[in-house]
Short mmCIF file of C-alpha atoms in Angstrom, two decimals:
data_model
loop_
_atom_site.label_atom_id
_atom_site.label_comp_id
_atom_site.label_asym_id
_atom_site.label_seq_id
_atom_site.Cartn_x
_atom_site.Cartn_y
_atom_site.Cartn_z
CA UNK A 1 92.46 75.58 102.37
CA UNK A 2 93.16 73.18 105.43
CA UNK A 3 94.24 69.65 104.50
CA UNK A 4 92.19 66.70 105.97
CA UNK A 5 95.18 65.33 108.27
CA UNK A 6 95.79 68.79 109.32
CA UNK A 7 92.12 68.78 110.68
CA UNK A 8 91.55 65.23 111.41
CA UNK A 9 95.00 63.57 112.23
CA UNK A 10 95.95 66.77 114.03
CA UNK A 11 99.30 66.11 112.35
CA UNK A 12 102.08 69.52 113.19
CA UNK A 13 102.66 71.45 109.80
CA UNK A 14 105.49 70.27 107.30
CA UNK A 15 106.74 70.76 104.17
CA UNK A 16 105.31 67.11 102.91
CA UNK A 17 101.96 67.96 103.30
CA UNK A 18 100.10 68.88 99.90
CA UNK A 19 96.61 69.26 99.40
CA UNK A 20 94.80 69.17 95.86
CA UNK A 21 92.14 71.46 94.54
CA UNK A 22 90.67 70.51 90.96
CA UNK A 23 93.65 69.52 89.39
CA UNK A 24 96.51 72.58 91.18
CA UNK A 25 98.29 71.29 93.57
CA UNK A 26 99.65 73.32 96.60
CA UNK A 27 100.31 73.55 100.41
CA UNK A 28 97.83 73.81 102.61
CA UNK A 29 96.81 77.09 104.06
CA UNK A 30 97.65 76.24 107.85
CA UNK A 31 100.72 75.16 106.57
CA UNK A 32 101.88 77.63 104.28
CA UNK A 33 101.01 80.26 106.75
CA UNK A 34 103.56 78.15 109.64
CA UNK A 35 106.40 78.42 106.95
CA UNK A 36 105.88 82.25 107.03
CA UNK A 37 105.57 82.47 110.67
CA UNK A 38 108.99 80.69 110.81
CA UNK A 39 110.32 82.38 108.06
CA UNK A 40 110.20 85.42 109.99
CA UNK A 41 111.16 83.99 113.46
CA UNK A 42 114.30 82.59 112.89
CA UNK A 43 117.62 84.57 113.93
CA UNK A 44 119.93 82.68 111.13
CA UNK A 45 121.61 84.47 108.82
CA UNK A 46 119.27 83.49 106.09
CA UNK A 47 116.23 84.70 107.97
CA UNK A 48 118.36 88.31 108.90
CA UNK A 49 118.35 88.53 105.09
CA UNK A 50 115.10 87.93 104.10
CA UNK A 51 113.63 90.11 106.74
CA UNK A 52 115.93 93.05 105.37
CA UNK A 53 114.62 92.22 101.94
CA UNK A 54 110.89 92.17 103.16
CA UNK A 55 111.68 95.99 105.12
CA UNK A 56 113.46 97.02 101.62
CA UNK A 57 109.88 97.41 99.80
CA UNK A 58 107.34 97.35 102.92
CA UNK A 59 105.61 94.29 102.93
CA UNK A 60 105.64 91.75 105.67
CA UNK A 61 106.52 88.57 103.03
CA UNK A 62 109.84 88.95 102.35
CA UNK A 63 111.36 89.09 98.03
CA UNK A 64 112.27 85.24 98.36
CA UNK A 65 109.35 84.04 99.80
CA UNK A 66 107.28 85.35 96.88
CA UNK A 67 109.06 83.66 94.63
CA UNK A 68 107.36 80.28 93.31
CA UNK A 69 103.97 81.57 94.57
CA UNK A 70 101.50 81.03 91.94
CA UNK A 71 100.03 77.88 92.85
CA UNK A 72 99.22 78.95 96.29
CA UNK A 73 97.25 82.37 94.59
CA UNK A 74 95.54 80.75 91.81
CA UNK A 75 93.82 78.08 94.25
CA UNK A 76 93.11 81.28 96.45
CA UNK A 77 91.62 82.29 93.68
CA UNK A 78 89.00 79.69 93.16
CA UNK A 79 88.29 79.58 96.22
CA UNK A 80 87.39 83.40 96.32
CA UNK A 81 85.64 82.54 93.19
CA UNK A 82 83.53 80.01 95.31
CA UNK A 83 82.83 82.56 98.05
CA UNK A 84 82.04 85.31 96.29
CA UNK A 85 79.58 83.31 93.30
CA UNK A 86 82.84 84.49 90.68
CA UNK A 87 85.03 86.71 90.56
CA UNK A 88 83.47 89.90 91.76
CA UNK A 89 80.86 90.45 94.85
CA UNK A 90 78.61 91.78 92.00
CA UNK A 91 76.29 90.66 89.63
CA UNK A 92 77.08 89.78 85.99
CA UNK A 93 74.94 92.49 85.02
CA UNK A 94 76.34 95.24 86.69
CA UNK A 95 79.75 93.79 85.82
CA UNK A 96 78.67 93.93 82.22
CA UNK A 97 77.36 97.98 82.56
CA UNK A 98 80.04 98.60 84.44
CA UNK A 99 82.83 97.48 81.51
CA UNK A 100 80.69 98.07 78.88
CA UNK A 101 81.97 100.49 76.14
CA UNK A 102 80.97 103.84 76.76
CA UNK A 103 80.77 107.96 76.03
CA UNK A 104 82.40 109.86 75.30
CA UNK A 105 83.39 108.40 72.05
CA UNK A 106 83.10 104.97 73.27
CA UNK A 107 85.72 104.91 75.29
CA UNK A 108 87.35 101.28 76.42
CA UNK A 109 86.58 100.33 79.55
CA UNK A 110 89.52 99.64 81.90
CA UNK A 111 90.32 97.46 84.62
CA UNK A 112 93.35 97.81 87.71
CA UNK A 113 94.12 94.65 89.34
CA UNK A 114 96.71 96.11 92.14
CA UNK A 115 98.31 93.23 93.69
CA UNK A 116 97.57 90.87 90.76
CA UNK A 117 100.37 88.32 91.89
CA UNK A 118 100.27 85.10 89.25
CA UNK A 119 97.27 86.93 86.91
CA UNK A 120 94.63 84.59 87.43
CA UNK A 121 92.04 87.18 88.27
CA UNK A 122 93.25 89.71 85.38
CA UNK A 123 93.13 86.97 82.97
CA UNK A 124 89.70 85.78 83.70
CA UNK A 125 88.56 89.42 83.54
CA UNK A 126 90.34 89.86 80.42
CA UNK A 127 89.24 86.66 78.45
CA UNK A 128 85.55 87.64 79.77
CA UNK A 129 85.82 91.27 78.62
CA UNK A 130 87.86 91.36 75.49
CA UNK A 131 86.85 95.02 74.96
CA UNK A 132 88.59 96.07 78.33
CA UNK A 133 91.96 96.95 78.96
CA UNK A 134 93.10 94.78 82.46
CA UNK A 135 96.42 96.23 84.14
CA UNK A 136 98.22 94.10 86.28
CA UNK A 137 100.18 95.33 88.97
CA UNK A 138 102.64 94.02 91.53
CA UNK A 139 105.98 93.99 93.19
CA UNK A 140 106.57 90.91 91.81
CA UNK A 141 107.92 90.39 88.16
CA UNK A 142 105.38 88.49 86.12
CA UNK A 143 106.18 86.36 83.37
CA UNK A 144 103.23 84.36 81.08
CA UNK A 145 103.34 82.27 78.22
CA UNK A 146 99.71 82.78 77.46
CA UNK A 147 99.90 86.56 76.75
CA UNK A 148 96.35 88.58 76.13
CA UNK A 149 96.73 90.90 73.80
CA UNK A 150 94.19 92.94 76.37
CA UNK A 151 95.90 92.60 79.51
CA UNK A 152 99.35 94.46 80.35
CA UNK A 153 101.62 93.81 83.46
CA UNK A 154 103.55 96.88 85.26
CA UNK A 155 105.95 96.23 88.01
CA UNK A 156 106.07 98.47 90.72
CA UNK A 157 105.98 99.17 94.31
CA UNK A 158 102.23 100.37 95.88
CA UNK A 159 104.15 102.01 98.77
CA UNK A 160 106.11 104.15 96.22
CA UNK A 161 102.51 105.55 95.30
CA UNK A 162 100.12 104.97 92.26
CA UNK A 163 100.64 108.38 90.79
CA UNK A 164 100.62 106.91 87.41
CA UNK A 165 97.49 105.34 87.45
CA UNK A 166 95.15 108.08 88.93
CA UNK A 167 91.97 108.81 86.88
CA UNK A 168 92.08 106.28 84.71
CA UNK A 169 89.99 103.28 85.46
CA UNK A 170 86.58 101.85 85.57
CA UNK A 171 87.53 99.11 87.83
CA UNK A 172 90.22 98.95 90.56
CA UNK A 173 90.52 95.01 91.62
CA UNK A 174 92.39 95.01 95.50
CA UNK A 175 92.79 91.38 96.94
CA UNK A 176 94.41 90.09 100.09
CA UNK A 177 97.13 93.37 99.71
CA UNK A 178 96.32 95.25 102.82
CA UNK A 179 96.86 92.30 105.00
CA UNK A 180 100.79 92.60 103.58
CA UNK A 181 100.81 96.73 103.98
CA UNK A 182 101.97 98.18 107.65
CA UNK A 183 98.82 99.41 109.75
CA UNK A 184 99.63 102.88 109.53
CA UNK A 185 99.77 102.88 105.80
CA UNK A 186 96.44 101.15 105.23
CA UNK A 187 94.88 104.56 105.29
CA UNK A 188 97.20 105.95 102.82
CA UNK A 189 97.26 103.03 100.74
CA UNK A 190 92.92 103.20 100.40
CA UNK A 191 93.27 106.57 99.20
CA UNK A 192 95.94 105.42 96.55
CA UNK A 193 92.68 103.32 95.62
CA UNK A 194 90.03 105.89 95.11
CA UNK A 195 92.68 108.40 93.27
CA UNK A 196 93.21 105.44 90.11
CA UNK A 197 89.10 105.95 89.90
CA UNK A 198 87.68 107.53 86.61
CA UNK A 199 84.21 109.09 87.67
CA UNK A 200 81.59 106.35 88.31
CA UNK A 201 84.06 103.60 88.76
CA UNK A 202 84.57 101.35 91.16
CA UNK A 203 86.43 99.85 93.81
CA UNK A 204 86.40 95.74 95.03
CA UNK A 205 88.75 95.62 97.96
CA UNK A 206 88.84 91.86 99.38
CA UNK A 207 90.48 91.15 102.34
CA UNK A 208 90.35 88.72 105.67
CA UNK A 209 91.79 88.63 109.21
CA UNK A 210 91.95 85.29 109.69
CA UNK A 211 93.50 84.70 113.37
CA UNK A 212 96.64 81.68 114.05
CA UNK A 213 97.61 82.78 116.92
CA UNK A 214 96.30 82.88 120.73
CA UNK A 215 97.02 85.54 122.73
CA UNK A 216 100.40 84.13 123.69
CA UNK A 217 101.59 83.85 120.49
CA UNK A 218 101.37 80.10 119.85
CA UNK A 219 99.45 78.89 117.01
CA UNK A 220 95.67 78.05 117.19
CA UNK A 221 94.79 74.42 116.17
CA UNK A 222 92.66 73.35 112.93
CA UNK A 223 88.79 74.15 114.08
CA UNK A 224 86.54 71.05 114.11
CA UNK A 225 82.78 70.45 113.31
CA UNK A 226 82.54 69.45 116.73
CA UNK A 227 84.22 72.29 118.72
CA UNK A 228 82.38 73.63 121.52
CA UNK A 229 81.64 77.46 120.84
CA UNK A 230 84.35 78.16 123.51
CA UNK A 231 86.69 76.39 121.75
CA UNK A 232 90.06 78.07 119.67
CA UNK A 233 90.48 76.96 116.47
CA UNK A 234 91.49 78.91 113.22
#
């Protein structure tokens, strides 16, 4: 989400800038995106050490700059929810045969969310589907007051492998993950994926590329209705 004085008062990123969506408030995306990309381009001591903790488990946001993170991913969420008509890119009906209870001896269905960050998508899954089993997963600790007695968190590392979830799930939820995993591991990582599949499941991997940057490195300004179809913009 871009804030209106990002994209209208072509005001520079900063830390007072806020943006509200129903009733979450959180920075904006151009600016949380900034903090990141100064996060990782500063040579203080601070920055040294967060960029060690980041290589320590593979992913390009560093341990500390996880923390406190929940806002930001559950108005990501909605507005996935908004884009994709709820939360999966398939109909409620073949959501519903997909986690329905089934042979042999009516097994429950179950549900991975791999990257599953503040829970927002598990829970809605869960509370819709009381009959499933939902898995969180991530390399961040969770911690909820409003427990499911459906849904179970499991800390871990995708990088280290997903060995101990292969072959047992209907439904393996991926979002916005590979855009934090190296290139050459992408590949690797897909595979991970398919292996946590029971037969007939299936996979929702949701991603983007969204570009900030020009081909010099400096950041692309806030697109406008108006732009001319030459124009940069992000």
């Amino acid at each position: 989400m871009i804030c209106r004085g990002c994209v209208i008062e072509g005001k520079l990123p900063g830390s007072a800038c806020r943006t509200e969506f129903g009733s979450a408030v959180a920075p904006c995306l151009y600016h949380f995106v900034d903090s990141r990309m100064s996060e990782h381009s500063t040579t203080s001591n601070q920055g040294s050490q967060l960029a060690k903790e980041s290589e320590s488990d593979g992913y390009f946001i560093s341990a500390e700059g996880r923390k406190g993170d929940h806002d930001r991913l559950n108005i990501q969420h909605q507005m996935w929810n908004l884009l994709m008509n709820g939360p999966c890119p398939i109909s409620d009906v073949e959501l519903d045969d997909l986690l329905k209870p089934g042979p042999p001896n009516d097994s429950v269905p179950t549900v991975l969310d791999i990257g599953s960050g503040s829970g927002i998508w598990s829970f809605e899954i869960a509370r819709a589907y009381p009959h499933a089993k939902v898995t969180g997963f991530d390399v961040a600790p969770f911690h909820s007051t409003n427990a499911l007695d459906n849904f179970s968190f499991i800390q871990g590392n995708l990088l280290d492998g997903l060995q101990q979830f292969y072959d047992q799930f209907d439904l393996v939820h991926i979002r916005t993950v590979l855009l934090h995993i190296k290139s050459d591991k992408q590949s690797w990582a897909i595979e991970e994926f398919i292996r946590c599949l029971r037969p007939g499941g299936l996979i929702i991997l949701s991603d983007w590329d969204e570009i900030f940057l020009d081909e010099f490195g400096q950041r692309l300004p806030a697109a406008r209705d108006d732009d001319k179809p030459e124009a940069q913009g992000t």
